[in-house]
Amino acid sequence: MTDYLTIARDGAAEIEEKRSRFLCTLARVEDETDARAVVERLRKQHWDARHTCSAFRIGPPPQPVERSNDDGEPAGTAGAPMLEVLRGAGVSDTVAVVTRWFGGKLLGAGGLVRAYSDAARTALAEVGTVRRELVREYSIEVPYDVSGRLETDLRSSGVAVLDITYGAAVTLRIGAPPTGEKRLEALLAELTAGASVLVPGTDQWVDRP
């Protein structure tokens, strides 16, 4: 697996069902500790709510870390449906927390499943998604007078420009698929007339438009 989806930004959306309010908050997280910290922060922030249910997926497919919690709702009616929404959307590195304020009317198991699922789907539609791609980091040093054109040409060729450092010369930190080193070398040879040296680094996950 060399790419997967995550949320484009943190955000929240709220729905109402039979006077119960369901506020779904979505956040990008790096690991399980981060995810649990988000849940606890929202539990304290919304101390007056009846339930703080959660689900998260972390890491690239095919085996992301997955957890869900019903927080006192009937088993399988809150966290699990939220997790299914995340799975269905294909997003990872994401925690979903639905805060419920009870409106006085029981929804039944089916109603709870629909409400928690709808809250998560509504929040996902609000924040959008972005693709994460596994790339190998490289650096290349070029003179100032060609750096601007080279950056533009690299971006238009689908190469991720991760960072630019200005010193005696300009150092571009770029990312490309780990299997694409030969193609990248050929592209740079063409763009710089063979005057550049590609220095490989480590593999990492980066967001791509």
PDB file of C-alpha atoms in Angstrom:
ATOM      1  CA  MET A   1       0.000   0.000   0.000  1.00  0.00           C
ATOM      2  CA  THR A   2       1.563   3.289  -1.118  1.00  0.00           C
ATOM      3  CA  ASP A   3      -1.337   5.679  -0.521  1.00  0.00           C
ATOM      4  CA  TYR A   4      -4.498   6.118   1.543  1.00  0.00           C
ATOM      5  CA  LEU A   5      -6.967   8.803   2.604  1.00  0.00           C
ATOM      6  CA  THR A   6      -7.203  10.880   5.751  1.00  0.00           C
ATOM      7  CA  ILE A   7      -9.244  13.943   6.695  1.00  0.00           C
ATOM      8  CA  ALA A   8      -8.188  17.214   5.117  1.00  0.00           C
ATOM      9  CA  ARG A   9      -8.577  19.146   8.374  1.00  0.00           C
ATOM     10  CA  ASP A  10      -9.965  18.905  11.884  1.00  0.00           C
ATOM     11  CA  GLY A  11     -13.591  19.896  12.225  1.00  0.00           C
ATOM     12  CA  ALA A  12     -17.047  19.109  13.559  1.00  0.00           C
ATOM     13  CA  ALA A  13     -20.700  18.869  12.568  1.00  0.00           C
ATOM     14  CA  GLU A  14     -23.903  18.403  14.550  1.00  0.00           C
ATOM     15  CA  ILE A  15     -27.196  16.677  13.849  1.00  0.00           C
ATOM     16  CA  GLU A  16     -30.380  16.369  15.917  1.00  0.00           C
ATOM     17  CA  GLU A  17     -32.606  13.322  16.310  1.00  0.00           C
ATOM     18  CA  LYS A  18     -35.762  13.447  18.456  1.00  0.00           C
ATOM     19  CA  ARG A  19     -34.320  16.364  20.415  1.00  0.00           C
ATOM     20  CA  SER A  20     -31.040  14.531  21.138  1.00  0.00           C
ATOM     21  CA  ARG A  21     -27.990  16.401  19.834  1.00  0.00           C
ATOM     22  CA  PHE A  22     -25.115  14.485  18.270  1.00  0.00           C
ATOM     23  CA  LEU A  23     -21.928  16.510  17.788  1.00  0.00           C
ATOM     24  CA  CYS A  24     -19.243  14.670  15.803  1.00  0.00           C
ATOM     25  CA  THR A  25     -15.698  15.993  16.087  1.00  0.00           C
ATOM     26  CA  LEU A  26     -13.011  14.674  13.724  1.00  0.00           C
ATOM     27  CA  ALA A  27      -9.270  15.112  14.307  1.00  0.00           C
ATOM     28  CA  ARG A  28      -6.054  13.985  12.658  1.00  0.00           C
ATOM     29  CA  VAL A  29      -3.970  11.803  14.973  1.00  0.00           C
ATOM     30  CA  GLU A  30      -0.582  10.114  14.713  1.00  0.00           C
ATOM     31  CA  ASP A  31      -1.070   7.275  17.202  1.00  0.00           C
ATOM     32  CA  GLU A  32      -3.442   5.701  19.712  1.00  0.00           C
ATOM     33  CA  THR A  33      -2.222   7.944  22.536  1.00  0.00           C
ATOM     34  CA  ASP A  34      -3.125  11.042  20.514  1.00  0.00           C
ATOM     35  CA  ALA A  35      -6.562   9.606  19.726  1.00  0.00           C
ATOM     36  CA  ARG A  36      -7.362   8.870  23.363  1.00  0.00           C
ATOM     37  CA  ALA A  37      -6.174  12.337  24.361  1.00  0.00           C
ATOM     38  CA  VAL A  38      -8.669  13.893  21.935  1.00  0.00           C
ATOM     39  CA  VAL A  39     -11.484  11.792  23.417  1.00  0.00           C
ATOM     40  CA  GLU A  40     -10.616  12.828  26.967  1.00  0.00           C
ATOM     41  CA  ARG A  41     -10.266  16.485  26.017  1.00  0.00           C
ATOM     42  CA  LEU A  42     -13.753  16.494  24.500  1.00  0.00           C
ATOM     43  CA  ARG A  43     -15.194  14.560  27.435  1.00  0.00           C
ATOM     44  CA  LYS A  44     -13.965  17.279  29.786  1.00  0.00           C
ATOM     45  CA  GLN A  45     -14.972  20.101  27.441  1.00  0.00           C
ATOM     46  CA  HIS A  46     -18.526  18.767  27.089  1.00  0.00           C
ATOM     47  CA  TRP A  47     -18.911  17.631  30.685  1.00  0.00           C
ATOM     48  CA  ASP A  48     -22.708  18.106  30.569  1.00  0.00           C
ATOM     49  CA  ALA A  49     -23.207  15.518  27.787  1.00  0.00           C
ATOM     50  CA  ARG A  50     -24.678  12.068  28.445  1.00  0.00           C
ATOM     51  CA  HIS A  51     -22.263  10.119  26.210  1.00  0.00           C
ATOM     52  CA  THR A  52     -18.864  10.654  24.551  1.00  0.00           C
ATOM     53  CA  CYS A  53     -18.555   7.830  22.012  1.00  0.00           C
ATOM     54  CA  SER A  54     -15.523   7.325  19.804  1.00  0.00           C
ATOM     55  CA  ALA A  55     -13.867   5.426  16.997  1.00  0.00           C
ATOM     56  CA  PHE A  56     -10.473   5.729  15.363  1.00  0.00           C
ATOM     57  CA  ARG A  57      -8.328   4.255  12.600  1.00  0.00           C
ATOM     58  CA  ILE A  58      -4.565   4.846  12.591  1.00  0.00           C
ATOM     59  CA  GLY A  59      -1.937   3.791  10.083  1.00  0.00           C
ATOM     60  CA  PRO A  60      -2.014   2.709   6.451  1.00  0.00           C
ATOM     61  CA  PRO A  61      -4.116  -0.193   5.168  1.00  0.00           C
ATOM     62  CA  PRO A  62      -4.353  -3.138   5.028  1.00  0.00           C
ATOM     63  CA  GLN A  63      -3.942  -3.332   8.816  1.00  0.00           C
ATOM     64  CA  PRO A  64      -4.621   0.000  10.508  1.00  0.00           C
ATOM     65  CA  VAL A  65      -5.131   0.109  14.267  1.00  0.00           C
ATOM     66  CA  GLU A  66      -8.901   0.298  14.903  1.00  0.00           C
ATOM     67  CA  ARG A  67     -10.784   0.913  18.141  1.00  0.00           C
ATOM     68  CA  SER A  68     -14.320   1.977  19.093  1.00  0.00           C
ATOM     69  CA  ASN A  69     -16.144   2.769  22.332  1.00  0.00           C
ATOM     70  CA  ASP A  70     -19.897   3.025  23.026  1.00  0.00           C
ATOM     71  CA  ASP A  71     -19.454   4.925  26.331  1.00  0.00           C
ATOM     72  CA  GLY A  72     -22.590   3.550  27.937  1.00  0.00           C
ATOM     73  CA  GLU A  73     -24.802   3.328  24.866  1.00  0.00           C
ATOM     74  CA  PRO A  74     -26.152  -0.174  24.082  1.00  0.00           C
ATOM     75  CA  ALA A  75     -23.332  -2.358  22.754  1.00  0.00           C
ATOM     76  CA  GLY A  76     -22.680  -1.894  19.055  1.00  0.00           C
ATOM     77  CA  THR A  77     -24.951   1.132  18.573  1.00  0.00           C
ATOM     78  CA  ALA A  78     -22.414   3.993  18.677  1.00  0.00           C
ATOM     79  CA  GLY A  79     -18.676   3.366  18.343  1.00  0.00           C
ATOM     80  CA  ALA A  80     -18.965   0.456  15.908  1.00  0.00           C
ATOM     81  CA  PRO A  81     -21.243   2.333  13.441  1.00  0.00           C
ATOM     82  CA  MET A  82     -18.887   5.313  13.571  1.00  0.00           C
ATOM     83  CA  LEU A  83     -15.940   3.024  12.824  1.00  0.00           C
ATOM     84  CA  GLU A  84     -17.839   1.578   9.861  1.00  0.00           C
ATOM     85  CA  VAL A  85     -18.272   5.096   8.468  1.00  0.00           C
ATOM     86  CA  LEU A  86     -14.509   5.691   8.698  1.00  0.00           C
ATOM     87  CA  ARG A  87     -13.853   2.340   7.020  1.00  0.00           C
ATOM     88  CA  GLY A  88     -16.394   3.000   4.302  1.00  0.00           C
ATOM     89  CA  ALA A  89     -14.797   6.371   3.525  1.00  0.00           C
ATOM     90  CA  GLY A  90     -11.357   4.744   3.532  1.00  0.00           C
ATOM     91  CA  VAL A  91      -9.900   7.292   5.944  1.00  0.00           C
ATOM     92  CA  SER A  92      -7.184   6.593   8.504  1.00  0.00           C
ATOM     93  CA  ASP A  93      -5.080   8.613  10.976  1.00  0.00           C
ATOM     94  CA  THR A  94      -8.446   9.901  12.179  1.00  0.00           C
ATOM     95  CA  VAL A  95     -10.410   9.881  15.433  1.00  0.00           C
ATOM     96  CA  ALA A  96     -14.170  10.482  15.449  1.00  0.00           C
ATOM     97  CA  VAL A  97     -15.816  11.543  18.708  1.00  0.00           C
ATOM     98  CA  VAL A  98     -19.591  11.914  18.934  1.00  0.00           C
ATOM     99  CA  THR A  99     -20.860  13.830  21.940  1.00  0.00           C
ATOM    100  CA  ARG A 100     -24.531  13.167  22.700  1.00  0.00           C
ATOM    101  CA  TRP A 101     -26.854  15.331  24.731  1.00  0.00           C
ATOM    102  CA  PHE A 102     -29.960  13.285  25.560  1.00  0.00           C
ATOM    103  CA  GLY A 103     -33.198  14.885  24.411  1.00  0.00           C
ATOM    104  CA  GLY A 104     -35.596  12.895  26.561  1.00  0.00           C
ATOM    105  CA  LYS A 105     -36.806  10.356  23.991  1.00  0.00           C
ATOM    106  CA  LEU A 106     -35.356   6.880  23.518  1.00  0.00           C
ATOM    107  CA  LEU A 107     -34.220   6.157  19.975  1.00  0.00           C
ATOM    108  CA  GLY A 108     -33.928   2.374  20.146  1.00  0.00           C
ATOM    109  CA  ALA A 109     -30.952   0.409  18.820  1.00  0.00           C
ATOM    110  CA  GLY A 110     -31.715   1.121  15.161  1.00  0.00           C
ATOM    111  CA  GLY A 111     -32.220   4.812  15.788  1.00  0.00           C
ATOM    112  CA  LEU A 112     -28.945   5.087  17.671  1.00  0.00           C
ATOM    113  CA  VAL A 113     -27.006   3.326  14.909  1.00  0.00           C
ATOM    114  CA  ARG A 114     -28.480   5.714  12.324  1.00  0.00           C
ATOM    115  CA  ALA A 115     -27.849   8.807  14.438  1.00  0.00           C
ATOM    116  CA  TYR A 116     -24.228   8.031  15.247  1.00  0.00           C
ATOM    117  CA  SER A 117     -23.538   6.994  11.649  1.00  0.00           C
ATOM    118  CA  ASP A 118     -25.214  10.112  10.246  1.00  0.00           C
ATOM    119  CA  ALA A 119     -23.256  12.352  12.614  1.00  0.00           C
ATOM    120  CA  ALA A 120     -19.964  10.840  11.481  1.00  0.00           C
ATOM    121  CA  ARG A 121     -20.905  11.038   7.790  1.00  0.00           C
ATOM    122  CA  THR A 122     -21.988  14.664   8.154  1.00  0.00           C
ATOM    123  CA  ALA A 123     -18.693  15.599   9.791  1.00  0.00           C
ATOM    124  CA  LEU A 124     -16.690  13.789   7.104  1.00  0.00           C
ATOM    125  CA  ALA A 125     -18.533  15.705   4.406  1.00  0.00           C
ATOM    126  CA  GLU A 126     -17.733  18.923   6.269  1.00  0.00           C
ATOM    127  CA  VAL A 127     -13.960  18.412   6.588  1.00  0.00           C
ATOM    128  CA  GLY A 128     -13.222  16.580   3.315  1.00  0.00           C
ATOM    129  CA  THR A 129     -10.367  14.187   2.644  1.00  0.00           C
ATOM    130  CA  VAL A 130      -6.795  14.306   1.389  1.00  0.00           C
ATOM    131  CA  ARG A 131      -4.595  11.547   0.036  1.00  0.00           C
ATOM    132  CA  ARG A 132      -1.441  10.468   1.902  1.00  0.00           C
ATOM    133  CA  GLU A 133       1.285   9.011  -0.265  1.00  0.00           C
ATOM    134  CA  LEU A 134       4.428   7.089   0.629  1.00  0.00           C
ATOM    135  CA  VAL A 135       7.398   8.923  -0.853  1.00  0.00           C
ATOM    136  CA  ARG A 136      11.160   8.724  -0.604  1.00  0.00           C
ATOM    137  CA  GLU A 137      12.763  11.986   0.403  1.00  0.00           C
ATOM    138  CA  TYR A 138      15.578  13.361  -1.758  1.00  0.00           C
ATOM    139  CA  SER A 139      17.550  16.583  -1.704  1.00  0.00           C
ATOM    140  CA  ILE A 140      19.048  18.474  -4.602  1.00  0.00           C
ATOM    141  CA  GLU A 141      21.222  21.599  -4.574  1.00  0.00           C
ATOM    142  CA  VAL A 142      20.938  24.089  -7.436  1.00  0.00           C
ATOM    143  CA  PRO A 143      21.966  27.701  -8.172  1.00  0.00           C
ATOM    144  CA  TYR A 144      19.539  30.507  -7.365  1.00  0.00           C
ATOM    145  CA  ASP A 145      18.963  31.405 -11.005  1.00  0.00           C
ATOM    146  CA  VAL A 146      17.432  28.020 -11.857  1.00  0.00           C
ATOM    147  CA  SER A 147      15.676  27.176  -8.570  1.00  0.00           C
ATOM    148  CA  GLY A 148      12.360  28.866  -9.343  1.00  0.00           C
ATOM    149  CA  ARG A 149      11.962  27.259 -12.758  1.00  0.00           C
ATOM    150  CA  LEU A 150      13.063  23.876 -11.425  1.00  0.00           C
ATOM    151  CA  GLU A 151      10.515  24.008  -8.591  1.00  0.00           C
ATOM    152  CA  THR A 152       7.737  24.790 -11.059  1.00  0.00           C
ATOM    153  CA  ASP A 153       8.816  22.037 -13.448  1.00  0.00           C
ATOM    154  CA  LEU A 154       9.048  19.476 -10.649  1.00  0.00           C
ATOM    155  CA  ARG A 155       5.574  20.294  -9.343  1.00  0.00           C
ATOM    156  CA  SER A 156       4.062  20.148 -12.823  1.00  0.00           C
ATOM    157  CA  SER A 157       5.671  16.714 -13.258  1.00  0.00           C
ATOM    158  CA  GLY A 158       3.951  15.403 -10.116  1.00  0.00           C
ATOM    159  CA  VAL A 159       6.996  15.551  -7.831  1.00  0.00           C
ATOM    160  CA  ALA A 160       6.258  16.716  -4.270  1.00  0.00           C
ATOM    161  CA  VAL A 161       8.394  19.697  -3.217  1.00  0.00           C
ATOM    162  CA  LEU A 162       8.567  19.261   0.558  1.00  0.00           C
ATOM    163  CA  ASP A 163      10.844  22.133   1.557  1.00  0.00           C
ATOM    164  CA  ILE A 164      13.211  24.761   0.140  1.00  0.00           C
ATOM    165  CA  THR A 165      16.297  26.051   1.984  1.00  0.00           C
ATOM    166  CA  TYR A 166      18.253  29.119   0.887  1.00  0.00           C
ATOM    167  CA  GLY A 167      21.971  29.283   1.590  1.00  0.00           C
ATOM    168  CA  ALA A 168      25.024  29.614  -0.655  1.00  0.00           C
ATOM    169  CA  ALA A 169      22.840  27.689  -3.095  1.00  0.00           C
ATOM    170  CA  VAL A 170      19.200  26.558  -3.021  1.00  0.00           C
ATOM    171  CA  THR A 171      18.453  23.116  -1.583  1.00  0.00           C
ATOM    172  CA  LEU A 172      15.163  21.540  -2.602  1.00  0.00           C
ATOM    173  CA  ARG A 173      13.814  18.667  -0.521  1.00  0.00           C
ATOM    174  CA  ILE A 174      11.551  16.613  -2.747  1.00  0.00           C
ATOM    175  CA  GLY A 175       9.536  13.423  -2.524  1.00  0.00           C
ATOM    176  CA  ALA A 176       8.795  10.742  -5.105  1.00  0.00           C
ATOM    177  CA  PRO A 177       7.544   7.133  -5.008  1.00  0.00           C
ATOM    178  CA  PRO A 178      10.243   4.803  -3.621  1.00  0.00           C
ATOM    179  CA  THR A 179      10.164   2.803  -6.849  1.00  0.00           C
ATOM    180  CA  GLY A 180      10.563   5.885  -9.030  1.00  0.00           C
ATOM    181  CA  GLU A 181      14.192   6.841  -8.409  1.00  0.00           C
ATOM    182  CA  LYS A 182      15.356   6.089 -11.959  1.00  0.00           C
ATOM    183  CA  ARG A 183      12.529   8.147 -13.417  1.00  0.00           C
ATOM    184  CA  LEU A 184      13.334  11.024 -11.049  1.00  0.00           C
ATOM    185  CA  GLU A 185      17.036  10.906 -11.955  1.00  0.00           C
ATOM    186  CA  ALA A 186      16.156  11.048 -15.633  1.00  0.00           C
ATOM    187  CA  LEU A 187      13.736  13.930 -15.090  1.00  0.00           C
ATOM    188  CA  LEU A 188      16.309  15.972 -13.137  1.00  0.00           C
ATOM    189  CA  ALA A 189      18.995  15.270 -15.726  1.00  0.00           C
ATOM    190  CA  GLU A 190      16.640  16.680 -18.348  1.00  0.00           C
ATOM    191  CA  LEU A 191      15.559  19.703 -16.299  1.00  0.00           C
ATOM    192  CA  THR A 192      19.058  20.667 -15.134  1.00  0.00           C
ATOM    193  CA  ALA A 193      21.095  19.510 -18.137  1.00  0.00           C
ATOM    194  CA  GLY A 194      22.788  16.905 -15.969  1.00  0.00           C
ATOM    195  CA  ALA A 195      24.151  19.476 -13.503  1.00  0.00           C
ATOM    196  CA  SER A 196      22.282  18.192 -10.422  1.00  0.00           C
ATOM    197  CA  VAL A 197      23.073  15.447  -7.915  1.00  0.00           C
ATOM    198  CA  LEU A 198      20.166  13.607  -6.306  1.00  0.00           C
ATOM    199  CA  VAL A 199      20.810  12.659  -2.664  1.00  0.00           C
ATOM    200  CA  PRO A 200      18.353  10.012  -1.326  1.00  0.00           C
ATOM    201  CA  GLY A 201      16.922  10.130   2.192  1.00  0.00           C
ATOM    202  CA  THR A 202      14.237   8.257   4.139  1.00  0.00           C
ATOM    203  CA  ASP A 203      10.703   7.129   3.253  1.00  0.00           C
ATOM    204  CA  GLN A 204       7.771   9.034   4.747  1.00  0.00           C
ATOM    205  CA  TRP A 205       4.043   9.655   4.344  1.00  0.00           C
ATOM    206  CA  VAL A 206       3.058  13.063   2.962  1.00  0.00           C
ATOM    207  CA  ASP A 207      -0.244  14.735   2.076  1.00  0.00           C
ATOM    208  CA  ARG A 208      -0.904  15.193  -1.617  1.00  0.00           C
ATOM    209  CA  PRO A 209      -3.638  17.333  -3.230  1.00  0.00           C
TER     210      PRO A 209
END
